[in-house]
Amino acid sequence: MDIPSLTISSVRESLLARHFSAVELAADALSFAEVENPKTGAYLCFCPERALAAARRVDDRISRGEDPGLLAGVPIAVKDVIVTQGVTTTCGSRLLAGYLPPYDATAIARIEAAGGVILGKTNCDEFAMGSSNENSAFGPVRNPVAPDRVPGGSSGGSAAVVAQGTAVVALGSDTGGSIRQPASFCGVVGVTPTYGRVSRYGLTAFASSLDHIGPFARSVKDAATVLGVIAGRDPCDSTSADAPVPDYSAQLHGSVKGLKLGLPREYLKDLNSETGDLILRGVYALKALGCEVREISLPATDYAIACYYIIATAEASSNLARYDGVRYTSRTAHPATLADMYRGTRGEGFGAECKRRIMLGTYVLSHGYYDAYYLKAQKVRALIACDFANAFAQVDAVVAPVSPFPAFKLGEKVDDPLAMYLSDIYTITGSLAGIPCMSVPCGTTAEGLPVGMQILTKHFDEATMFRLAHAYEHTQS
Ligand code: GLN
C-alpha cells in the first residue's frame, strides 16, 4: 500500500472494491507513520487501539452493505489541543503531560461517525501559541520538505504529517494563522473556516473569540470533504453557527469565470520577494481562468498585529487561569501553602511563551489599562472587520500571501518573539474578522521551499473559497 499517495476517495474506492480492509489499512498506516515519525517528530503519540476499533466498525458497515461514511477508513491525525477521550491530550505543554480527557471533542466524534480512523495526536506550540512549533514542551517538529527548517506553527505537526504522508488529512486549530501558515510552509492545503462554522467543544481554549478548528489535506477536495463532516451547529458550543452547511465537494467544479478578486494594496506593497512573485503568478493563473482582478484597500492592516496580540493575550491570560494544579494538571511537589502550590505549578509547568502572554494579557486587562489597550483593540478589531466588509461589497474573494517568507530555519527567530509575531501579519486580519480563509500551495522558491497563496471570502462563503482554490490547484497539475 502506498500510504502517502492515498486520498479520501481512493481509500473509499479501494475499501468498496475490497482491495484491502479498513483494519489492514489502519495497521499499515500506523506502522508506516511509526517508522517515518522520527524524521519530523510530528506525532506526539499514536492510538492504535482506537484506530483499529474505528477501522473494524468501518469493515463491519461495509460487510453489512451499509454506507461506511464520507471518511471511511481514512487515516487522520489530530492536533494535540483537541481532546480525545482516553488518549493523551497535552496541548504541547508539560503541565498536561499524560492528561487523559474524559470526553471527545465534537469534531472528533463527527470524524469517527463518518468512518475516519484517528491514528494519533500531533505536536504543536504550547497551547497553540507560536508560529514555528518551537514552543512545544516536547521538542520542535522538522519540516518534511526541508528538515533544517520549521514546519510553521502552531499546528506544525498536523501540517507535517500530511506533507510527509503519514496521514491523509489532519485537524488543526487556528487563532491567528496556525492552520494557514504551517500549510503554506509545508506545501499542503490548510483551511480556517468561518468563526462558529465548526464547534469548538473540546478544543482547548487559547483565545476563545478567535479559535477555530479546521482541516489540512493534500488537495482542496479532501479539505472540503473534511470540513463538510465537522461543520455545523453543535448544542455543546453556543457560539457554533446555526447556518446550513452546503455540500462543499459537490460545488467544487463550478466555473470561476467572472469572479472578482481583490488584491490588498497594503499586503503587496512591501512584498518584493520570491514569495510575492509566486503569489502574483497565482493571481495571473486565476485571471487566465476568467477572474477579474482589482486592487482593494484594507487600511486598518497596520494595526492588526498590535490588535491581535492584545486581544489574544487578554483572552489567553483568562483561559490559562484554569491550569492551577488543583484539577487536571501536574502539580508542584511539596508546596508549603496554597499560593506556593499555584506559583510552583504554573512556574514549573508553563513555557516561556505562555508566561509572556499571561503577563501581557493580564496587563492589558488590568484596571487603568483596560480602556487604553483592550477596549481600543476591540475597536480596531471592528475596523478590520469593516475593511473586509467593504472589500466584499466590491469583490467575491481576496487573494493574499499567507506569510511574508517561506519556512525559516529552526532556531532562527526563537529568541526574538517580536519578529515571530510580525510574521503573522497576513493571517491575523482574517482571524480577527472571523471570515473563512485558506492556504493553497502556489509553487516553491528556488531553494525548493513551498509557498502558499491565501484566499479569503465573506462569512460562511467557504464554497466560493474552495471553488477558487480547486480551480487554481488544477492549473498547477
Ligand atoms: N502565531 C499566532 C500566535 O502565536 C497564531 C497562533 C494560532 O493561530 N494558534 O498567536
Coordinates of C-alpha atoms and ligand atoms in Angstrom, one line a residue:
M1 CA 0.0 0.0 0.0
D2 CA 1.4 3.4 -1.0
I3 CA 0.2 5.3 2.1
P4 CA 1.5 8.8 1.1
S5 CA -0.5 8.8 -2.2
L6 CA -3.9 8.0 -0.6
T7 CA -6.8 10.3 -1.0
I8 CA -10.2 10.2 0.7
S9 CA -11.8 8.9 -2.4
S10 CA -9.1 6.4 -3.3
V11 CA -9.4 4.9 0.2
R12 CA -13.2 4.6 -0.2
E13 CA -12.9 3.0 -3.7
S14 CA -10.3 0.5 -2.5
L15 CA -12.4 -0.4 0.5
L16 CA -15.6 -0.9 -1.5
A17 CA -13.7 -2.9 -4.2
R18 CA -12.2 -5.0 -1.3
H19 CA -8.6 -4.3 -2.4
F20 CA -7.9 -4.0 1.3
S21 CA -9.9 -3.8 4.5
A22 CA -10.1 -0.8 6.8
V23 CA -8.3 -2.8 9.5
E24 CA -5.4 -3.7 7.1
L25 CA -5.1 0.0 6.0
A26 CA -5.1 1.2 9.6
A27 CA -2.4 -1.3 10.6
D28 CA -0.3 -0.4 7.6
A29 CA -0.8 3.3 8.1
L30 CA 0.2 3.0 11.8
S31 CA 3.4 1.1 11.1
F32 CA 4.3 3.5 8.3
A33 CA 3.7 6.5 10.5
E34 CA 5.7 5.0 13.4
V35 CA 8.7 4.3 11.1
E36 CA 8.6 7.7 9.5
N37 CA 7.9 9.8 12.5
P38 CA 11.4 10.2 13.9
K39 CA 12.3 12.2 10.8
T40 CA 10.0 15.0 11.8
G41 CA 8.7 14.4 15.4
A42 CA 5.3 15.4 14.1
Y43 CA 3.2 12.8 16.1
L44 CA 3.4 13.0 19.8
C45 CA 1.5 9.8 20.3
F46 CA -0.3 7.1 18.4
C47 CA -3.6 5.5 19.5
P48 CA -3.5 2.0 17.7
E49 CA -6.4 0.5 19.8
R50 CA -8.7 3.4 19.0
A51 CA -7.6 3.4 15.3
L52 CA -8.2 -0.4 14.9
A53 CA -11.5 -0.2 16.7
A54 CA -12.7 2.6 14.3
A55 CA -11.4 0.6 11.3
R56 CA -13.3 -2.5 12.5
R57 CA -16.5 -0.5 12.7
V58 CA -16.0 0.6 9.0
D59 CA -15.3 -3.0 7.9
D60 CA -18.5 -4.1 9.7
R61 CA -20.6 -1.5 8.0
I62 CA -19.2 -2.5 4.6
S63 CA -19.8 -6.2 5.2
R64 CA -23.4 -5.4 6.2
G65 CA -23.8 -3.5 2.9
E66 CA -24.2 -0.1 4.7
D67 CA -22.7 3.2 3.7
P68 CA -19.4 3.3 5.6
G69 CA -19.4 7.1 5.8
L70 CA -17.7 10.0 3.9
L71 CA -14.3 9.4 5.6
A72 CA -14.5 5.6 5.6
G73 CA -11.1 4.2 6.7
V74 CA -9.2 7.4 6.1
P75 CA -6.1 7.7 8.3
I76 CA -6.4 11.0 10.2
A77 CA -4.1 12.9 12.6
V78 CA -5.3 15.4 15.2
K79 CA -3.6 18.4 16.7
D80 CA -2.9 17.7 20.4
V81 CA -5.1 20.7 21.5
I82 CA -8.3 18.8 20.6
V83 CA -9.5 16.5 23.3
T84 CA -9.8 12.7 22.7
Q85 CA -11.3 10.5 25.3
G86 CA -8.8 8.2 26.9
V87 CA -6.0 9.4 24.5
T88 CA -3.4 11.8 25.9
T89 CA -4.0 15.4 25.1
T90 CA -1.0 17.6 26.1
C91 CA -1.5 20.8 24.2
G92 CA 2.3 20.7 23.8
S93 CA 2.6 21.6 27.5
R94 CA 4.5 20.0 30.3
L95 CA 1.5 20.8 32.5
L96 CA -0.7 18.4 30.7
A97 CA 1.8 15.6 30.0
G98 CA -0.2 12.3 30.5
Y99 CA -3.6 14.1 30.7
L100 CA -6.4 11.7 29.6
P101 CA -9.5 13.7 28.7
P102 CA -12.9 12.2 29.8
Y103 CA -14.7 13.1 26.6
D104 CA -14.3 13.7 22.8
A105 CA -14.4 17.0 21.0
T106 CA -17.4 17.3 18.7
A107 CA -15.1 17.4 15.7
I108 CA -13.6 14.1 16.8
A109 CA -17.0 12.5 17.3
R110 CA -18.1 13.6 13.9
I111 CA -14.9 12.4 12.2
E112 CA -15.3 8.9 13.7
A113 CA -19.1 8.8 13.0
A114 CA -18.1 9.4 9.3
G115 CA -15.8 6.4 9.4
G116 CA -12.5 8.3 9.9
V117 CA -9.6 6.5 11.6
I118 CA -7.6 8.6 14.1
L119 CA -4.0 7.4 14.2
G120 CA -2.7 9.8 16.8
K121 CA -2.1 13.2 18.1
T122 CA 0.3 15.8 16.6
N123 CA 2.9 18.1 18.1
C124 CA 2.2 21.9 18.4
D125 CA 3.3 25.0 20.1
E126 CA 2.3 25.1 23.7
F127 CA -1.4 25.9 23.9
A128 CA -1.2 26.8 20.2
M129 CA 0.9 29.9 20.9
G130 CA 3.6 30.3 18.3
S131 CA 4.4 30.4 14.6
S132 CA 7.1 27.7 14.4
N133 CA 6.2 24.8 16.6
E134 CA 9.4 25.5 18.6
N135 CA 7.3 26.4 21.7
S136 CA 6.3 22.8 22.3
A137 CA 7.4 21.3 25.6
F138 CA 8.0 18.0 23.6
G139 CA 10.6 19.4 21.1
P140 CA 10.2 21.0 17.8
V141 CA 8.9 19.5 14.5
R142 CA 11.1 19.4 11.4
N143 CA 9.6 20.5 8.1
P144 CA 9.4 17.3 6.0
V145 CA 10.3 19.4 2.9
A146 CA 13.5 20.8 4.5
P147 CA 14.4 19.2 7.8
D148 CA 16.6 22.1 9.0
R149 CA 13.5 24.3 8.9
V150 CA 10.4 24.8 10.9
P151 CA 7.1 23.4 9.7
G152 CA 5.3 26.6 10.9
G153 CA 3.0 26.8 13.8
S154 CA 1.2 26.4 15.9
S155 CA -0.3 23.4 14.1
G156 CA 3.2 22.3 12.8
G157 CA 2.7 18.6 13.5
S158 CA -0.6 18.4 11.6
A159 CA 0.8 20.2 8.5
A160 CA 3.9 18.0 8.7
V161 CA 2.1 14.6 8.8
V162 CA 0.0 15.5 5.8
A163 CA 3.1 16.7 3.8
Q164 CA 5.1 13.7 5.0
G165 CA 2.3 11.3 4.0
T166 CA 1.9 9.8 7.5
A167 CA -1.8 10.8 7.5
V168 CA -4.2 11.5 4.6
V169 CA -5.7 14.5 6.4
A170 CA -5.4 16.2 9.7
L171 CA -7.2 18.5 12.1
G172 CA -5.5 21.7 13.3
S173 CA -6.6 24.8 15.1
D174 CA -6.2 28.4 14.0
T175 CA -6.4 31.5 16.2
G176 CA -4.3 33.9 14.2
G177 CA -2.9 31.8 11.4
S178 CA -1.9 28.4 12.9
I179 CA -3.5 26.4 10.1
R180 CA -2.7 28.5 7.1
Q181 CA 0.9 29.4 7.9
P182 CA 2.1 25.8 8.5
A183 CA 0.1 24.6 5.5
S184 CA 2.0 27.2 3.5
F185 CA 5.4 26.2 4.9
C186 CA 4.8 22.5 4.3
G187 CA 3.2 22.8 0.9
V188 CA -0.3 21.4 1.8
V189 CA -3.8 22.8 1.9
G190 CA -5.0 24.3 5.2
V191 CA -8.4 25.8 5.9
T192 CA -9.7 28.1 8.6
P193 CA -13.5 28.2 8.3
T194 CA -15.8 31.0 9.3
Y195 CA -15.7 31.6 13.1
G196 CA -18.5 29.4 14.5
R197 CA -18.7 27.1 11.5
V198 CA -17.1 24.2 13.4
S199 CA -17.9 23.6 17.0
R200 CA -15.1 24.4 19.5
Y201 CA -16.4 21.9 22.0
G202 CA -13.3 20.0 23.1
L203 CA -10.9 22.5 21.5
T204 CA -8.6 23.6 24.4
A205 CA -9.2 27.4 24.6
F206 CA -6.5 29.8 23.7
A207 CA -8.4 32.9 22.7
S208 CA -12.0 31.9 22.5
S209 CA -13.2 34.7 20.2
L210 CA -10.6 33.7 17.7
D211 CA -10.2 29.9 18.0
H212 CA -11.2 27.7 15.0
I213 CA -10.8 24.0 14.2
G214 CA -10.0 23.3 10.5
P215 CA -8.6 20.7 8.2
F216 CA -5.2 20.0 6.5
A217 CA -5.1 18.0 3.3
R218 CA -3.1 17.3 0.2
S219 CA -5.9 18.5 -2.0
V220 CA -8.7 21.1 -1.9
K221 CA -11.2 18.4 -2.4
D222 CA -10.1 16.4 0.6
A223 CA -10.0 19.5 2.8
A224 CA -13.6 20.4 1.6
T225 CA -14.8 16.9 2.4
V226 CA -13.4 17.0 6.0
L227 CA -14.9 20.5 6.6
G228 CA -18.3 19.2 5.4
V229 CA -18.1 16.4 8.0
I230 CA -17.0 18.6 11.0
A231 CA -19.1 21.7 10.2
G232 CA -22.5 22.6 11.6
R233 CA -24.3 23.7 14.7
D234 CA -23.5 21.8 17.9
P235 CA -25.6 22.3 21.0
C236 CA -22.5 21.9 23.1
D237 CA -21.0 25.1 21.7
S238 CA -23.3 28.1 21.9
T239 CA -21.0 30.0 19.5
S240 CA -21.4 27.4 16.8
A241 CA -23.4 28.8 14.0
D242 CA -26.9 27.5 13.1
A243 CA -26.2 28.0 9.3
P244 CA -26.8 25.4 6.7
V245 CA -23.6 23.5 5.6
P246 CA -23.5 23.2 1.8
D247 CA -22.1 20.2 0.1
Y248 CA -18.7 21.7 -0.5
S249 CA -17.3 18.8 -2.6
A250 CA -20.3 18.9 -4.9
Q251 CA -19.7 22.6 -5.6
L252 CA -16.0 22.4 -6.3
H253 CA -16.2 22.1 -10.0
G254 CA -18.2 25.3 -10.8
S255 CA -16.7 27.9 -13.1
V256 CA -14.7 30.7 -11.6
K257 CA -15.1 32.9 -14.7
G258 CA -16.3 36.4 -13.8
L259 CA -15.5 36.1 -10.1
K260 CA -14.0 39.4 -8.8
L261 CA -10.8 39.1 -6.9
G262 CA -9.3 41.8 -4.7
L263 CA -5.6 42.3 -4.1
P264 CA -5.0 44.3 -1.0
R265 CA -2.6 47.2 -1.7
E266 CA -1.3 47.1 1.9
Y267 CA -0.3 43.5 1.7
L268 CA 1.7 43.7 -1.5
K269 CA 3.4 47.0 -1.2
D270 CA 6.4 45.6 0.7
L271 CA 6.4 42.2 -0.7
N272 CA 9.3 42.3 -3.3
S273 CA 10.4 38.8 -2.8
E274 CA 10.1 35.3 -4.3
T275 CA 7.0 34.9 -2.2
G276 CA 5.4 38.0 -3.7
D277 CA 6.3 36.8 -7.2
L278 CA 4.7 33.4 -6.6
I279 CA 1.5 35.0 -5.3
L280 CA 1.3 37.3 -8.3
R281 CA 1.9 34.3 -10.6
G282 CA -1.0 32.6 -8.8
V283 CA -3.2 35.7 -9.4
Y284 CA -2.3 35.6 -13.1
A285 CA -3.3 32.0 -13.3
L286 CA -6.7 32.8 -11.8
K287 CA -7.0 35.8 -14.2
A288 CA -6.3 33.3 -17.1
L289 CA -9.3 31.3 -15.8
G290 CA -11.5 34.4 -16.3
C291 CA -11.4 36.0 -12.9
E292 CA -11.4 39.8 -12.8
V293 CA -8.7 41.2 -10.6
R294 CA -8.7 44.6 -9.0
E295 CA -6.8 46.4 -6.3
I296 CA -8.5 46.9 -3.0
S297 CA -7.5 48.6 0.3
L298 CA -7.6 47.2 3.8
P299 CA -6.5 50.4 5.6
A300 CA -6.5 49.1 9.2
T301 CA -3.9 46.4 8.4
D302 CA -1.1 48.4 10.0
Y303 CA -2.8 48.0 13.4
A304 CA -3.6 44.3 13.1
I305 CA -0.5 42.8 14.9
A306 CA -0.9 45.1 17.9
C307 CA -4.7 44.5 18.0
Y308 CA -4.3 40.7 17.7
Y309 CA -1.6 40.4 20.3
I310 CA -3.7 42.4 22.8
I311 CA -6.9 40.5 22.3
A312 CA -5.3 37.1 22.0
T313 CA -3.1 37.5 25.1
A314 CA -6.0 39.0 27.1
E315 CA -8.2 36.0 26.4
A316 CA -5.3 33.6 26.9
S317 CA -4.5 35.0 30.3
S318 CA -8.0 34.3 31.4
N319 CA -8.3 30.9 29.7
L320 CA -5.0 29.7 31.1
A321 CA -6.0 30.5 34.7
R322 CA -7.6 27.1 34.9
Y323 CA -4.2 25.3 34.9
D324 CA -3.7 25.7 38.6
G325 CA -2.6 22.3 39.8
V326 CA -5.9 21.7 41.5
R327 CA -7.7 19.8 38.8
Y328 CA -6.2 18.2 35.7
T329 CA -2.6 19.4 35.5
S330 CA 0.5 18.2 37.1
R331 CA 1.3 19.8 40.5
T332 CA 4.4 21.1 42.1
A333 CA 5.9 18.8 44.7
H334 CA 5.5 19.6 48.5
P335 CA 4.3 23.2 48.4
A336 CA 4.1 24.9 51.8
T337 CA 1.0 26.9 51.1
L338 CA -1.8 27.1 48.6
A339 CA -0.2 30.2 47.0
D340 CA 3.1 28.2 46.7
M341 CA 1.2 25.4 45.0
Y342 CA -0.2 27.7 42.4
R343 CA 3.0 29.5 41.9
G344 CA 5.1 26.4 41.8
T345 CA 2.8 24.5 39.4
R346 CA 2.4 27.3 37.0
G347 CA 6.1 28.4 37.2
E348 CA 7.3 24.9 36.5
G349 CA 4.6 23.9 34.1
F350 CA 4.3 26.8 31.6
G351 CA 7.0 27.5 29.0
A352 CA 8.4 31.0 28.4
E353 CA 5.9 32.0 25.6
C354 CA 2.8 31.1 27.7
K355 CA 4.2 33.1 30.6
R356 CA 5.0 36.1 28.4
R357 CA 1.4 36.0 27.1
I358 CA -0.2 35.6 30.5
M359 CA 1.7 38.7 31.7
L360 CA 0.9 40.7 28.6
G361 CA -2.8 39.6 28.8
T362 CA -3.1 40.3 32.5
Y363 CA -1.5 43.7 32.0
V364 CA -3.9 44.8 29.2
L365 CA -6.9 43.8 31.2
S366 CA -5.8 45.4 34.4
H367 CA -7.6 48.4 36.0
G368 CA -6.3 51.6 34.4
Y369 CA -5.1 49.9 31.3
Y370 CA -8.2 48.1 30.1
D371 CA -9.6 51.1 28.2
A372 CA -6.2 52.1 26.7
Y373 CA -5.4 48.7 25.4
Y374 CA -8.1 46.1 25.5
L375 CA -11.0 48.3 24.6
K376 CA -9.0 50.1 22.0
A377 CA -8.0 46.8 20.4
Q378 CA -11.7 45.8 20.3
K379 CA -12.4 49.0 18.4
V380 CA -9.6 48.3 16.0
R381 CA -10.9 44.8 15.5
A382 CA -14.2 46.3 14.4
L383 CA -12.3 48.4 11.9
I384 CA -10.5 45.4 10.5
A385 CA -13.8 43.6 10.1
C386 CA -15.3 46.7 8.4
D387 CA -12.3 46.7 5.9
F388 CA -13.3 43.2 4.8
A389 CA -17.0 44.0 4.7
N390 CA -16.2 47.0 2.4
A391 CA -13.9 44.8 0.3
F392 CA -16.6 42.2 -0.1
A393 CA -19.0 44.8 -1.4
Q394 CA -16.7 45.1 -4.4
V395 CA -15.2 41.6 -4.8
D396 CA -16.0 38.0 -4.3
A397 CA -12.7 37.0 -2.8
V398 CA -9.5 38.5 -1.5
V399 CA -6.2 36.9 -2.6
A400 CA -3.1 37.5 -0.5
P401 CA 0.1 35.9 0.8
V402 CA 0.0 33.7 3.8
S403 CA 3.4 34.6 5.2
P404 CA 6.0 37.2 4.2
F405 CA 8.6 34.5 3.7
P406 CA 8.8 30.7 3.4
A407 CA 9.8 28.3 6.2
F408 CA 12.7 29.7 8.2
K409 CA 15.5 27.8 9.9
L410 CA 15.0 26.1 13.2
G411 CA 16.3 28.4 15.9
E412 CA 16.3 31.5 13.6
K413 CA 13.6 33.5 15.3
V414 CA 13.2 31.7 18.6
D415 CA 14.9 34.3 20.7
D416 CA 13.1 37.2 19.0
P417 CA 9.4 37.0 19.9
L418 CA 8.6 40.3 18.2
A419 CA 10.0 39.0 14.9
M420 CA 7.9 35.9 15.3
Y421 CA 4.8 37.9 16.0
L422 CA 5.4 40.2 12.9
S423 CA 5.4 37.1 10.7
D424 CA 1.7 36.7 11.4
I425 CA 0.7 39.9 9.6
Y426 CA -1.2 38.4 6.7
T427 CA -3.1 35.8 8.6
I428 CA -4.4 37.6 11.7
T429 CA -6.6 40.0 9.8
G430 CA -8.8 37.2 8.5
S431 CA -8.9 35.7 12.0
L432 CA -9.9 39.0 13.6
A433 CA -12.7 39.4 11.0
G434 CA -13.9 35.8 11.6
I435 CA -14.1 35.1 7.8
P436 CA -13.1 31.9 6.0
C437 CA -9.6 31.8 4.8
M438 CA -7.3 29.1 3.4
S439 CA -3.8 28.5 2.1
V440 CA -3.4 26.6 -1.2
P441 CA 0.1 25.7 -2.4
C442 CA 1.3 28.1 -5.2
G443 CA 4.8 26.8 -6.0
T444 CA 8.2 26.7 -4.5
T445 CA 11.1 29.1 -4.2
A446 CA 14.4 28.5 -6.0
E447 CA 15.5 26.6 -2.8
G448 CA 12.5 24.3 -3.1
L449 CA 10.6 25.8 -0.2
P450 CA 6.8 25.8 -0.6
V451 CA 4.8 29.0 -0.6
G452 CA 1.0 29.2 0.0
M453 CA -1.5 31.6 -1.5
Q454 CA -4.3 32.8 0.8
I455 CA -7.9 33.0 -0.4
L456 CA -10.4 34.8 1.9
T457 CA -14.2 35.1 1.3
K458 CA -17.1 36.6 3.2
H459 CA -18.6 34.9 6.3
F460 CA -20.0 31.4 5.6
D461 CA -18.9 31.5 1.9
E462 CA -16.4 28.7 2.1
A463 CA -17.9 27.3 -1.1
T464 CA -16.6 30.2 -3.2
M465 CA -13.2 29.9 -1.5
F466 CA -13.0 26.2 -2.2
R467 CA -14.1 26.7 -5.8
L468 CA -11.4 29.2 -6.5
A469 CA -8.7 27.1 -4.7
H470 CA -9.8 24.0 -6.6
A471 CA -9.7 25.7 -10.0
Y472 CA -6.3 27.2 -9.2
E473 CA -5.0 23.8 -7.9
H474 CA -5.9 22.3 -11.3
T475 CA -3.9 24.9 -13.2
Q476 CA -0.9 23.6 -11.2
S477 CA -1.0 20.0 -12.2
Ligands
GLN1 N1 1.1 32.7 15.5 C1 0.0 33.2 16.2 C2 0.2 33.2 17.7 O1 1.3 32.9 18.1 C3 -1.2 32.3 15.8 C4 -1.4 31.1 16.7 C5 -2.6 30.4 16.4 O2 -3.3 30.6 15.4 N2 -3.0 29.4 17.2 O3 -0.6 33.6 18.4

